[in-house]
CSV table of C-alpha atoms in Angstrom, one decimal:
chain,number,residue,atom,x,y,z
A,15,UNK,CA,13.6,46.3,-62.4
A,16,UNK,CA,13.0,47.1,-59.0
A,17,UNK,CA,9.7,46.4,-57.0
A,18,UNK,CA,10.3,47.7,-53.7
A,19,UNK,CA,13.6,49.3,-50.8
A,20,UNK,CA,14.1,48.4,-47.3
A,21,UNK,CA,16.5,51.1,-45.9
A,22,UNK,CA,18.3,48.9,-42.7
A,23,UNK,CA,20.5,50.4,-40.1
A,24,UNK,CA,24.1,49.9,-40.0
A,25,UNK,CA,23.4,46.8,-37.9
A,26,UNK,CA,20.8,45.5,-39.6
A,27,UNK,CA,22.9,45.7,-42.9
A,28,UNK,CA,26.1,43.9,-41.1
A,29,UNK,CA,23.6,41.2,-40.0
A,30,UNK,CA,22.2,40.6,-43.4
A,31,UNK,CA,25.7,40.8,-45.1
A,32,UNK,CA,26.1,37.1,-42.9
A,33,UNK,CA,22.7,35.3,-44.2
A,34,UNK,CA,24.6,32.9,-46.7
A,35,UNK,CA,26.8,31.8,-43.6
A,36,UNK,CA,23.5,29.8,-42.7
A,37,UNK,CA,22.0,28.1,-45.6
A,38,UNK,CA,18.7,25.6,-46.2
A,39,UNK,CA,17.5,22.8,-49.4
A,40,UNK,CA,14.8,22.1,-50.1
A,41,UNK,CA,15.4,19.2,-52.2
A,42,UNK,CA,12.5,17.9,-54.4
A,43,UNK,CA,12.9,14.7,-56.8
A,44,UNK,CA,9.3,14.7,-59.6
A,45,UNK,CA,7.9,11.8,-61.5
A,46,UNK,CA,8.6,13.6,-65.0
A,47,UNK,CA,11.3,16.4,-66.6
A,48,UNK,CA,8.1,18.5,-67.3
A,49,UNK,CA,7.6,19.3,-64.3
A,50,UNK,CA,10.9,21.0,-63.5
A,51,UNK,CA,10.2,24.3,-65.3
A,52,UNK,CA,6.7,24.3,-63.8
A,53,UNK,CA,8.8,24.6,-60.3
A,54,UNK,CA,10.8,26.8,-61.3
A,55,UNK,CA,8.2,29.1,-62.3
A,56,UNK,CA,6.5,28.4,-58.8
A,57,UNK,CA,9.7,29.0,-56.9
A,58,UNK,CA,10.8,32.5,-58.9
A,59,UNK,CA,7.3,33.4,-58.1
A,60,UNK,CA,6.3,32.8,-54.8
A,61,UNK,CA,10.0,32.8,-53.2
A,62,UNK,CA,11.0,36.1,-51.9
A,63,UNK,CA,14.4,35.6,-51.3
A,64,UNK,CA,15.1,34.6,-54.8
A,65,UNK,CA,14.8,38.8,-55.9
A,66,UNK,CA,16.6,39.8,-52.9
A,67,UNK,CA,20.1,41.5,-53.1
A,68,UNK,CA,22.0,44.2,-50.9
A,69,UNK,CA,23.2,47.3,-52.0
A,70,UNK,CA,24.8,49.1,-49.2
A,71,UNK,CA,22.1,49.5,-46.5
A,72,UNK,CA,19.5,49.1,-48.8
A,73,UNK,CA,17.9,45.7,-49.1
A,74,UNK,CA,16.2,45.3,-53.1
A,75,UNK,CA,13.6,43.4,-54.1
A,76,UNK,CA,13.5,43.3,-57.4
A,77,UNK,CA,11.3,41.9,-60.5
A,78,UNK,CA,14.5,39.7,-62.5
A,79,UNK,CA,13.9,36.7,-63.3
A,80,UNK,CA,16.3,34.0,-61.2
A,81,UNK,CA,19.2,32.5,-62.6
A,82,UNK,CA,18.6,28.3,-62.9
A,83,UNK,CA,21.9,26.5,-62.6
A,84,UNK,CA,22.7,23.0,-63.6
A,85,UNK,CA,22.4,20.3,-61.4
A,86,UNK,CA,25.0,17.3,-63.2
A,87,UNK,CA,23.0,14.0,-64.4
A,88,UNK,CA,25.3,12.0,-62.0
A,89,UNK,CA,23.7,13.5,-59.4
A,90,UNK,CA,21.5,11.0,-58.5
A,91,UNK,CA,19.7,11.5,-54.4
A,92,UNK,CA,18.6,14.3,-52.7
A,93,UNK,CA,21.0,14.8,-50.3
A,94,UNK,CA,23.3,14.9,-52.9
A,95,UNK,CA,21.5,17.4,-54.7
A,96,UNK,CA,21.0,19.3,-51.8
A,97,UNK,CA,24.7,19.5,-50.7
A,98,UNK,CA,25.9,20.5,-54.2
A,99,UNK,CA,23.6,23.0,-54.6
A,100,UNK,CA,25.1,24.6,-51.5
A,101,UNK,CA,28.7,24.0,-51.9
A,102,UNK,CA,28.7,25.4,-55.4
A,103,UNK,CA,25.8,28.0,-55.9
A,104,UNK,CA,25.5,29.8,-52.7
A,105,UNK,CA,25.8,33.5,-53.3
A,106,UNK,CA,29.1,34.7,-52.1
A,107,UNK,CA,28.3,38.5,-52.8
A,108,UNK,CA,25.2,40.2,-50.8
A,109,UNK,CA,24.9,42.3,-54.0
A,110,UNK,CA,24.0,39.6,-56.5
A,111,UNK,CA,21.3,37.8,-54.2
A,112,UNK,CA,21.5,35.4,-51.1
A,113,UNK,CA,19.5,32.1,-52.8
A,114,UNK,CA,19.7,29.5,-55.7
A,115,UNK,CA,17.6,27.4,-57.5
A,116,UNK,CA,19.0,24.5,-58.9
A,117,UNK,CA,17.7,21.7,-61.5
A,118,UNK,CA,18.0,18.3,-63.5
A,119,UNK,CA,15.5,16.3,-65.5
A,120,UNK,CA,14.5,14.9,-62.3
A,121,UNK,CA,14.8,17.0,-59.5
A,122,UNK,CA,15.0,20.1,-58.3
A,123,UNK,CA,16.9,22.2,-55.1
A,124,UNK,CA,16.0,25.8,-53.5
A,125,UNK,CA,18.8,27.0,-51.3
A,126,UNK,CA,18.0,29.6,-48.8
A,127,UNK,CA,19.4,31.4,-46.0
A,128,UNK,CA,18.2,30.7,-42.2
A,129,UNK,CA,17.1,34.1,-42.3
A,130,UNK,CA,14.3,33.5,-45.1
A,131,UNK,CA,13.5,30.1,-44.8
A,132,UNK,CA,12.6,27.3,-41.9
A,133,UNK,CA,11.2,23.8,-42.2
A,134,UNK,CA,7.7,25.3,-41.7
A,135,UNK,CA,8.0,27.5,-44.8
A,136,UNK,CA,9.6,24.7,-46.9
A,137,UNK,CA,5.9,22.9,-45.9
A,138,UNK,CA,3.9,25.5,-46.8
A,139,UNK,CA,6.1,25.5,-50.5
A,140,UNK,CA,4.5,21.8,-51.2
A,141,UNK,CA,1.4,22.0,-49.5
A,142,UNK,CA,0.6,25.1,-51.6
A,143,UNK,CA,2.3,23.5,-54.9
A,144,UNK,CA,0.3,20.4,-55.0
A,145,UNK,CA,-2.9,22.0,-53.6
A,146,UNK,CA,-3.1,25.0,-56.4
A,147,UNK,CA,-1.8,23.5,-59.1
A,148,UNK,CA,-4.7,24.4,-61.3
A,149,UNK,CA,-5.4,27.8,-59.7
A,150,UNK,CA,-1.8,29.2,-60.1
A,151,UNK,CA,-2.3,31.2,-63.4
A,152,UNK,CA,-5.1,33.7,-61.7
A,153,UNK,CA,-3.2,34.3,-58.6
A,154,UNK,CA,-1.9,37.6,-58.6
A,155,UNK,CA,2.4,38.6,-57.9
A,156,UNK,CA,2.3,37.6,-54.4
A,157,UNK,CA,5.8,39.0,-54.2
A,158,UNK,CA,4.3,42.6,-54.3
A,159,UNK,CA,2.2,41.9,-51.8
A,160,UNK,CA,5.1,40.4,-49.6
A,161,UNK,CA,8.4,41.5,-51.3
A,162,UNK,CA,10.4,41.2,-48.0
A,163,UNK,CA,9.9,38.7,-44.8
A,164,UNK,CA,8.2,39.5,-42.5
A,165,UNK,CA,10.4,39.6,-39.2
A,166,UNK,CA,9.1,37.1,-36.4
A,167,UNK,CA,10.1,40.5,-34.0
A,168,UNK,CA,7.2,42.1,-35.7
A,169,UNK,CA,5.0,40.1,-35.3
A,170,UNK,CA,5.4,39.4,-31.9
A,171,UNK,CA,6.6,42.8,-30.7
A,172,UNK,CA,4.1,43.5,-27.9
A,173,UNK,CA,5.0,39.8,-26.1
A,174,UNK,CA,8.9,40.3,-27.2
A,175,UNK,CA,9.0,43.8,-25.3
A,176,UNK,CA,7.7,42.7,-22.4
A,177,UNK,CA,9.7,39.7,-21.8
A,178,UNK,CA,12.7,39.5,-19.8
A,179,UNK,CA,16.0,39.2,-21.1
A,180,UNK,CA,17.6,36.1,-20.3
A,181,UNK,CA,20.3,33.4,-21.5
A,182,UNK,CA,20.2,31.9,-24.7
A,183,UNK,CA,21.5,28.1,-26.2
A,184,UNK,CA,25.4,29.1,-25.6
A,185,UNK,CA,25.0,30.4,-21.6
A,186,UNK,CA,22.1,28.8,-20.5
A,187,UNK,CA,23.1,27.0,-17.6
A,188,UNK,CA,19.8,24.6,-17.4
A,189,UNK,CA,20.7,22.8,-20.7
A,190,UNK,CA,22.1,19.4,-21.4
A,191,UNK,CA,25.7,19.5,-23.6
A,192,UNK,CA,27.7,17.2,-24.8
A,193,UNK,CA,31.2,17.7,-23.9
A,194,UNK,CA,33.1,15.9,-26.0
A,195,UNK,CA,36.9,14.1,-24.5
A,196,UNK,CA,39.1,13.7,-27.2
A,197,UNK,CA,40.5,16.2,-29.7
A,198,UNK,CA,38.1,18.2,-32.2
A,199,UNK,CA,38.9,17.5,-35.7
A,200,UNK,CA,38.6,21.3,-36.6
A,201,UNK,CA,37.1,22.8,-39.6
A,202,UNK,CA,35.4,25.8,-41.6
A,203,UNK,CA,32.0,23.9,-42.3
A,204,UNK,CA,29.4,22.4,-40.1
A,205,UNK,CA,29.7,18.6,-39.7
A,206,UNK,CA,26.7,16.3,-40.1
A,207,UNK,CA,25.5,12.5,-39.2
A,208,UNK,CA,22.5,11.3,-41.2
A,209,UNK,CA,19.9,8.8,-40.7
A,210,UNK,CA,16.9,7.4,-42.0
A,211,UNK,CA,14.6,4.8,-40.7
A,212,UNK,CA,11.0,3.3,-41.2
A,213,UNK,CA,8.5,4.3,-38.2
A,214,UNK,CA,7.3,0.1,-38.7
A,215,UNK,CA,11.0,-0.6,-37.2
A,216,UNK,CA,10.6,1.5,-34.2
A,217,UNK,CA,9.1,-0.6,-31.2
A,218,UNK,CA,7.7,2.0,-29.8
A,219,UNK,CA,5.8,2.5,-32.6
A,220,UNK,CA,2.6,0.0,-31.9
A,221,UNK,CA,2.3,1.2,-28.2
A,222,UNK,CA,0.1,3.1,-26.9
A,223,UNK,CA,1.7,6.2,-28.2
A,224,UNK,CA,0.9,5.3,-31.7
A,225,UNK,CA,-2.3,5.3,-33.5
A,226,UNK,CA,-3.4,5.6,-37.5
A,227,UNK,CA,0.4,5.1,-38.6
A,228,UNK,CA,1.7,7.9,-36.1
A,229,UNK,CA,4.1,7.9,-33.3
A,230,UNK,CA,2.5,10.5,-30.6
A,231,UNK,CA,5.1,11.9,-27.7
A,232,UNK,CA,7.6,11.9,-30.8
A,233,UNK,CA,9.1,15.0,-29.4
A,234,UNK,CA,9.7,12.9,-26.0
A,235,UNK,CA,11.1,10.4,-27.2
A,236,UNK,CA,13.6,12.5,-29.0
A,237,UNK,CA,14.4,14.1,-25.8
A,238,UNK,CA,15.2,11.3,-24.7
A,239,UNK,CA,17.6,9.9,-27.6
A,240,UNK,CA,19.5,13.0,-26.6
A,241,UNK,CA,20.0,12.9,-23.6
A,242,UNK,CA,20.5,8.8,-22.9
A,243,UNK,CA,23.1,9.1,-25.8
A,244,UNK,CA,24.9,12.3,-24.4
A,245,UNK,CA,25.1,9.9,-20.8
A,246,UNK,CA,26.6,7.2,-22.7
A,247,UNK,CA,29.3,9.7,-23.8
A,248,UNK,CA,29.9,10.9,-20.1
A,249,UNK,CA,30.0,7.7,-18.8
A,250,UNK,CA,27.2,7.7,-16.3
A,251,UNK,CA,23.3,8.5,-15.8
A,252,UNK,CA,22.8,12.3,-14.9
A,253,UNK,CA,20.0,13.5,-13.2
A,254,UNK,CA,19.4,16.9,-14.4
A,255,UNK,CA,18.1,16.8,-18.4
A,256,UNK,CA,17.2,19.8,-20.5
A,257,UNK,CA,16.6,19.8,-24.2
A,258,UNK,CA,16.2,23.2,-26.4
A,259,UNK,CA,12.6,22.2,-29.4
A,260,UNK,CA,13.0,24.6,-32.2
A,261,UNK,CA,9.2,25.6,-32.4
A,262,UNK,CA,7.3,27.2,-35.4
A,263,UNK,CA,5.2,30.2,-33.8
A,264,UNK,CA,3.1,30.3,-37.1
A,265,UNK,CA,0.2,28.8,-35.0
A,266,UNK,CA,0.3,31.5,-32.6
A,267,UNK,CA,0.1,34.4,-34.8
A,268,UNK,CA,-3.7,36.5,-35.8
A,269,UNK,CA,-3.0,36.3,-39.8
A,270,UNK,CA,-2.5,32.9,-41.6
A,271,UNK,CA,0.5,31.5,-43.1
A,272,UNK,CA,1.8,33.6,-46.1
A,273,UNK,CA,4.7,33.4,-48.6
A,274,UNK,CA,6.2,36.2,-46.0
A,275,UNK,CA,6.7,34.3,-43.2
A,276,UNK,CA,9.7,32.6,-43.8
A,277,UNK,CA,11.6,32.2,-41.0
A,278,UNK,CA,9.2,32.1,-37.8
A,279,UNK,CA,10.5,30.2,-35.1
A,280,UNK,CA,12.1,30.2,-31.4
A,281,UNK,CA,13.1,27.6,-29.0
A,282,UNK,CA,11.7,26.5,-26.1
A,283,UNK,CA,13.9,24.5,-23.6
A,284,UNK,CA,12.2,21.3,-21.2
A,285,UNK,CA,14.1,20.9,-17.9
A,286,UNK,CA,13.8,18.5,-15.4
A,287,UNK,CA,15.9,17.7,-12.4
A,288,UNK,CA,14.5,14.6,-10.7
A,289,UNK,CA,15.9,11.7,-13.5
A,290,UNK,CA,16.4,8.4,-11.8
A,291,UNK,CA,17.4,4.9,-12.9
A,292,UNK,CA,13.3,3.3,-11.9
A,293,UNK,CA,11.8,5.8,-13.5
A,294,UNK,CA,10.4,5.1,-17.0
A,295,UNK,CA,11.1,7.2,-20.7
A,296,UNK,CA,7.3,7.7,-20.6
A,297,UNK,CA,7.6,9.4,-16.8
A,298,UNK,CA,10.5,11.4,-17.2
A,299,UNK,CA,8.9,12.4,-21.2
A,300,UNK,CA,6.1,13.6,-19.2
A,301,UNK,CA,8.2,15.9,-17.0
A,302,UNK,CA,9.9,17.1,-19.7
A,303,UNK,CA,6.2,18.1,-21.7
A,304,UNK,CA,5.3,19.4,-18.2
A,305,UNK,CA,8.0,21.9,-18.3
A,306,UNK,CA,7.6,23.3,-22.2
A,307,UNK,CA,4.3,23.9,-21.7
A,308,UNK,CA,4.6,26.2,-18.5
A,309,UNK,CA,7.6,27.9,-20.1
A,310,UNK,CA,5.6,28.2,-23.1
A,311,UNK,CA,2.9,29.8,-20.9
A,312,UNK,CA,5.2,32.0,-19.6
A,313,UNK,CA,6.6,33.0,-23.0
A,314,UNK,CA,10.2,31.7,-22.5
A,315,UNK,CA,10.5,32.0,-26.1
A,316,UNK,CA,10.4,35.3,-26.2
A,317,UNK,CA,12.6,36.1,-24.0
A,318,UNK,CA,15.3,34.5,-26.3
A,319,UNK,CA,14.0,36.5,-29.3
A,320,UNK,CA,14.6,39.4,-27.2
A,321,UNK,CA,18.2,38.1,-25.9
A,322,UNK,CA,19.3,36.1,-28.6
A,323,UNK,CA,21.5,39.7,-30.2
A,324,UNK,CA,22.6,40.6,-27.0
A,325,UNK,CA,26.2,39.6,-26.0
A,326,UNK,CA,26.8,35.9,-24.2
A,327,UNK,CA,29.7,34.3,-23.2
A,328,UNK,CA,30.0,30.9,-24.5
A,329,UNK,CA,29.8,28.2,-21.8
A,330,UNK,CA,32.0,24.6,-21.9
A,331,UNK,CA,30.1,22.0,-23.8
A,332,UNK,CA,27.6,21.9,-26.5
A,333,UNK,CA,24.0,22.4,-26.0
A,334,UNK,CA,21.5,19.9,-27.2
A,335,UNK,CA,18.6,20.8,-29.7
A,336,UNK,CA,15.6,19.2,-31.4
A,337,UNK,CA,13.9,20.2,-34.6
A,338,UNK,CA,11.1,18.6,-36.2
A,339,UNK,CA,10.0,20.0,-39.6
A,340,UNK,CA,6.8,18.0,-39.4
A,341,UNK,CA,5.4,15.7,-42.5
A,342,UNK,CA,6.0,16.3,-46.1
A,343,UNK,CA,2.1,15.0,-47.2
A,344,UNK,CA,3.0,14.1,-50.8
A,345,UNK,CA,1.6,13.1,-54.0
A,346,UNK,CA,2.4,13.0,-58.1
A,347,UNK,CA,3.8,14.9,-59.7
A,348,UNK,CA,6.3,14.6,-56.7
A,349,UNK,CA,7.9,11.7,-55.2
A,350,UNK,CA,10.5,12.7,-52.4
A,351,UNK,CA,11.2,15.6,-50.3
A,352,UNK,CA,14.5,16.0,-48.9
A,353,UNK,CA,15.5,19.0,-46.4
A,354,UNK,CA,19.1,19.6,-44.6
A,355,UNK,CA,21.0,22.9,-43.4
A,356,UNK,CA,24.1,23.9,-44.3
A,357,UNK,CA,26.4,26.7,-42.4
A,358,UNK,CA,29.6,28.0,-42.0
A,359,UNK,CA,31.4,27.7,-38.6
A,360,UNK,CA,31.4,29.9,-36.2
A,361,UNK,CA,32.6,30.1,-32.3
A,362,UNK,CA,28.7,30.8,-31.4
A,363,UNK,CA,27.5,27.9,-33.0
A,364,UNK,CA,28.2,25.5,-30.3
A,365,UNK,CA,24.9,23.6,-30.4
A,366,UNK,CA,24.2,19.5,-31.6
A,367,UNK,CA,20.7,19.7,-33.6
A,368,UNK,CA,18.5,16.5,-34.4
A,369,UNK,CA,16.3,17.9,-37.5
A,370,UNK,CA,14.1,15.4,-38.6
A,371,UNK,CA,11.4,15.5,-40.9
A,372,UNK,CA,8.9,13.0,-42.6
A,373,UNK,CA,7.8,12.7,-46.1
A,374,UNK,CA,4.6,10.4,-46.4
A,375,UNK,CA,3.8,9.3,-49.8
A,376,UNK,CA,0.0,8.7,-51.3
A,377,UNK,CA,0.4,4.5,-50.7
A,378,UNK,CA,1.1,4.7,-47.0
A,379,UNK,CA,4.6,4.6,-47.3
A,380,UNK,CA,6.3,6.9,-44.4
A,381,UNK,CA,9.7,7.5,-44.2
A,382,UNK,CA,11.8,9.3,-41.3
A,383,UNK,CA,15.0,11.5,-42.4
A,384,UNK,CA,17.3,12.5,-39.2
A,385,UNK,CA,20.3,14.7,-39.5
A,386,UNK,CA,22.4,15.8,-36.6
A,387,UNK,CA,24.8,18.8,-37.1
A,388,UNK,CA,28.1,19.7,-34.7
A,389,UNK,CA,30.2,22.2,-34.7
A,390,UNK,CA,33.6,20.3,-35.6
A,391,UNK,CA,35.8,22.7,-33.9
A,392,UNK,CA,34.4,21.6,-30.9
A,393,UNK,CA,33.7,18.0,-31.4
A,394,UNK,CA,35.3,15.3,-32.3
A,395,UNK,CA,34.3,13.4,-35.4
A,396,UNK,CA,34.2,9.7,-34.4
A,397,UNK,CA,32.7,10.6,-31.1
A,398,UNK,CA,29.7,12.1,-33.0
A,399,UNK,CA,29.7,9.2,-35.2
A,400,UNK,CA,29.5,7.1,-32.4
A,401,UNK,CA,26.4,9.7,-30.8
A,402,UNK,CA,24.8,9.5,-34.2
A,403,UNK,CA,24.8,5.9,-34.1
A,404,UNK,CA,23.0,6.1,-30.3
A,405,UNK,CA,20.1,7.9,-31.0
A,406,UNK,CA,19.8,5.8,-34.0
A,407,UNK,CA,19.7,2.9,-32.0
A,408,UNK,CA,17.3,4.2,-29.3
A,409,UNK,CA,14.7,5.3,-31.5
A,410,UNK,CA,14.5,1.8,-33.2
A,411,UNK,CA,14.5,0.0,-30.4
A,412,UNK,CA,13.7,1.3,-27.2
A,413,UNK,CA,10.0,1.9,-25.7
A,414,UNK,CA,8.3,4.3,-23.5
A,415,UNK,CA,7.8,1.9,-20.3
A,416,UNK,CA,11.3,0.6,-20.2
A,417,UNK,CA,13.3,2.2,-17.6
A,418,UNK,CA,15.6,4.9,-17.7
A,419,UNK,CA,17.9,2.7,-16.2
A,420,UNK,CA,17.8,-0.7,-18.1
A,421,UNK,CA,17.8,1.8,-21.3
A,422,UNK,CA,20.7,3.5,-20.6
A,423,UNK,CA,22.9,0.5,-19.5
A,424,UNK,CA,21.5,-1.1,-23.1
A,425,UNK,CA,22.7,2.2,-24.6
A,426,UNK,CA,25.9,2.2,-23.5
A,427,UNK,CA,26.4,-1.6,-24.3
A,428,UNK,CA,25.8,-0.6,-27.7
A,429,UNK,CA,27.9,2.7,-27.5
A,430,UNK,CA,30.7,0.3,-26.6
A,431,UNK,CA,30.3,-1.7,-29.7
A,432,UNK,CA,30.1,1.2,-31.8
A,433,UNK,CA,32.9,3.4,-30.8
């Protein structure tokens, strides 16, 4: 049955045809098989891009229930939940839906296109799991009240109209890249290095950017990873840094959070050009903070939601991106989160991302997920591994007053051993 038509343009329905070429998990692992269905119900419910399907240039929402696939028992992590979920139940026709839900007895995977989902809507998913558990039977079909997303250029169309058009990650000529020397190993699927650590390991965790069991300036120092382990690649310290922050505009909007904002993000990108050897992480972190918040001022970000379909030649290199999800805040009946992205290639998807999330558990325990994802058509595997294994090492072991310097000759000791 159908609950509600979007008629799209020609454009719009060429666009949408592509969603599946982009896809998110949200992986979640529960203390007991009971709770699986009691997901599932929340998912079908409260998911929009579950009833979603394309027929022509009309985009349906409809009232079916969703299809559950099998997850196999030997499936036994997240992550690997999370990628078979996406390599064998992605929709590969518009016309029977772009997402999946996928289950075992012990955990549990939604996979979702770019286009409807972002790390701040997978938050709001648990948040609003675990914190209405007991309310859920009197809430009314939220999907009629949102049975499509609601499109970031909406809400924003007053600041997006009057910004300027400008370049976006694959032109803009302020931007850090990694350009890799040796052969790319080629490939129809994004490539990926993963990481976890504990924030207790990190020794810049009990400075004085860390308070309560938190690391402030995160953000900074994940600039920094970046670009220290993109100068160990070149070979030498460069002076001019810019990083691109994915950024969730939800707390810039007039309405709260709903179930129909699903993908509501933009990028903001730091520069500065004055990097020396004496100065320290925490100076040149500051610069870098000093510059997203007047761009942010200046609405930057929506000059790249305004630019971002218009036509760009790609430049040499690949552009460097950060994007924190935030904190899972968990508690029983669940017991890990686990989040990744999976895409296609594509000759416009040039750009390295660090995503890394959180998930904080009810006895304290806090553990850091990292995954960085290339474009292997124009990297070179073992040069990424070797990248990986850089920021790694920085964010376990460097600290905010060491110098730029002594930190990047340390880097690139450890690059040496590595590669």
């Amino acid at each position: 049955m159908i609950r509600a038509v979007k008629q799209l343009s020609e454009q719009e329905a060429c666009f949408t045809q592509f969603w599946t070429k982009c896809m998110l998990q949200l992986a979640i692992e529960v203390d007991s098989p009971t709770v699986i269905p009691e997901l599932v119900d929340f998912f079908d419910n409260h998911v929009l891009g579950l009833h979603l399907h394309l027929e022509g240039q009309n985009l349906l929402s409809t009232r079916s229930r969703s299809k559950i696939n099998q997850l196999p028992n030997y499936v036994n992590s997240l992550s690997e939940g999370a990628l078979f979920a996406y390599q064998n139940y992605t929709p590969t026709n518009p016309s029977d839906g772009f997402c999946s839900i996928s289950s075992n007895d012990k955990m549990i995977v939604l996979n979702v296109p770019h286009s409807l989902g972002d790390g701040g809507y997978f938050k709001f998913l648990v948040d609003n799991f675990l914190t209405n558990r007991n309310l859920r039977k009197s809430e009314t079909d939220v999907l009629d009240k949102h049975p499509f997303p609601i499109d970031v250029h909406d809400i924003f169309a007053t600041e997006i109209q009057k910004a300027r058009e400008g370049p976006v990650f694959i032109d803009d000529p302020e931007i850090s890249r990694f350009n890799s020397r040796l052969p790319p190993q080629k490939g129809t699927e994004a490539s990926f290095f993963t990481f976890r650590t504990d924030p207790t390991k990190m020794k810049a965790y009990n400075q004085k950017n860390s308070q309560n069991g938190h690391v402030f300036r995160f953000s900074e120092f994940q600039w920094l990873s970046l670009f220290l382990s993109k100068c160990v690649n070149d070979g030498f310290l460069n002076k001019n840094v810019g990083i691109a922050t994915c950024m969730d505009l939800r707390n810039f909007t007039n309405e709260p959070s709903s179930y129909g904002h699903c993908c509501c993000i933009a990028p903001i990108i730091s520069v500065f050009n004055g990097v020396n050897k004496d100065m320290t992480i925490d100076e040149v972190g500051a610069n870098l903070r000093k510059s997203f918040d007047a761009r942010l001022k200046a609405g930057k970000h929506f000059s790249f939601l305004k630019s971002q379909n218009q036509n760009h030649k790609v430049a040499p290199g690949s552009p460097l991106e950060i994007s924190n999800v935030g904190s899972f805040n968990i508690k029983k009946p669940i017991t890990n989160v686990y989040a990744s992205l999976s895409s296609s290639t594509h000759e416009s998807i040039t750009y390295i991302t660090l995503m890394g999330f959180s998930v904080k558990h009810e006895n304290g325990r806090n553990d850091l997920s990292f995954r960085i994802s290339y474009n292997p058509n124009y990297i070179n595997g073992r040069e990424m591994e070797a990248f990986g294994k850089c920021n790694r090492y920085f964010l376990e072991n460097m600290t905010f007053d060491m110098k730029i310097g002594d930190s990047f000759e340390e880097l690139k000791k450890y690059y040496e051993s590595v590669f």
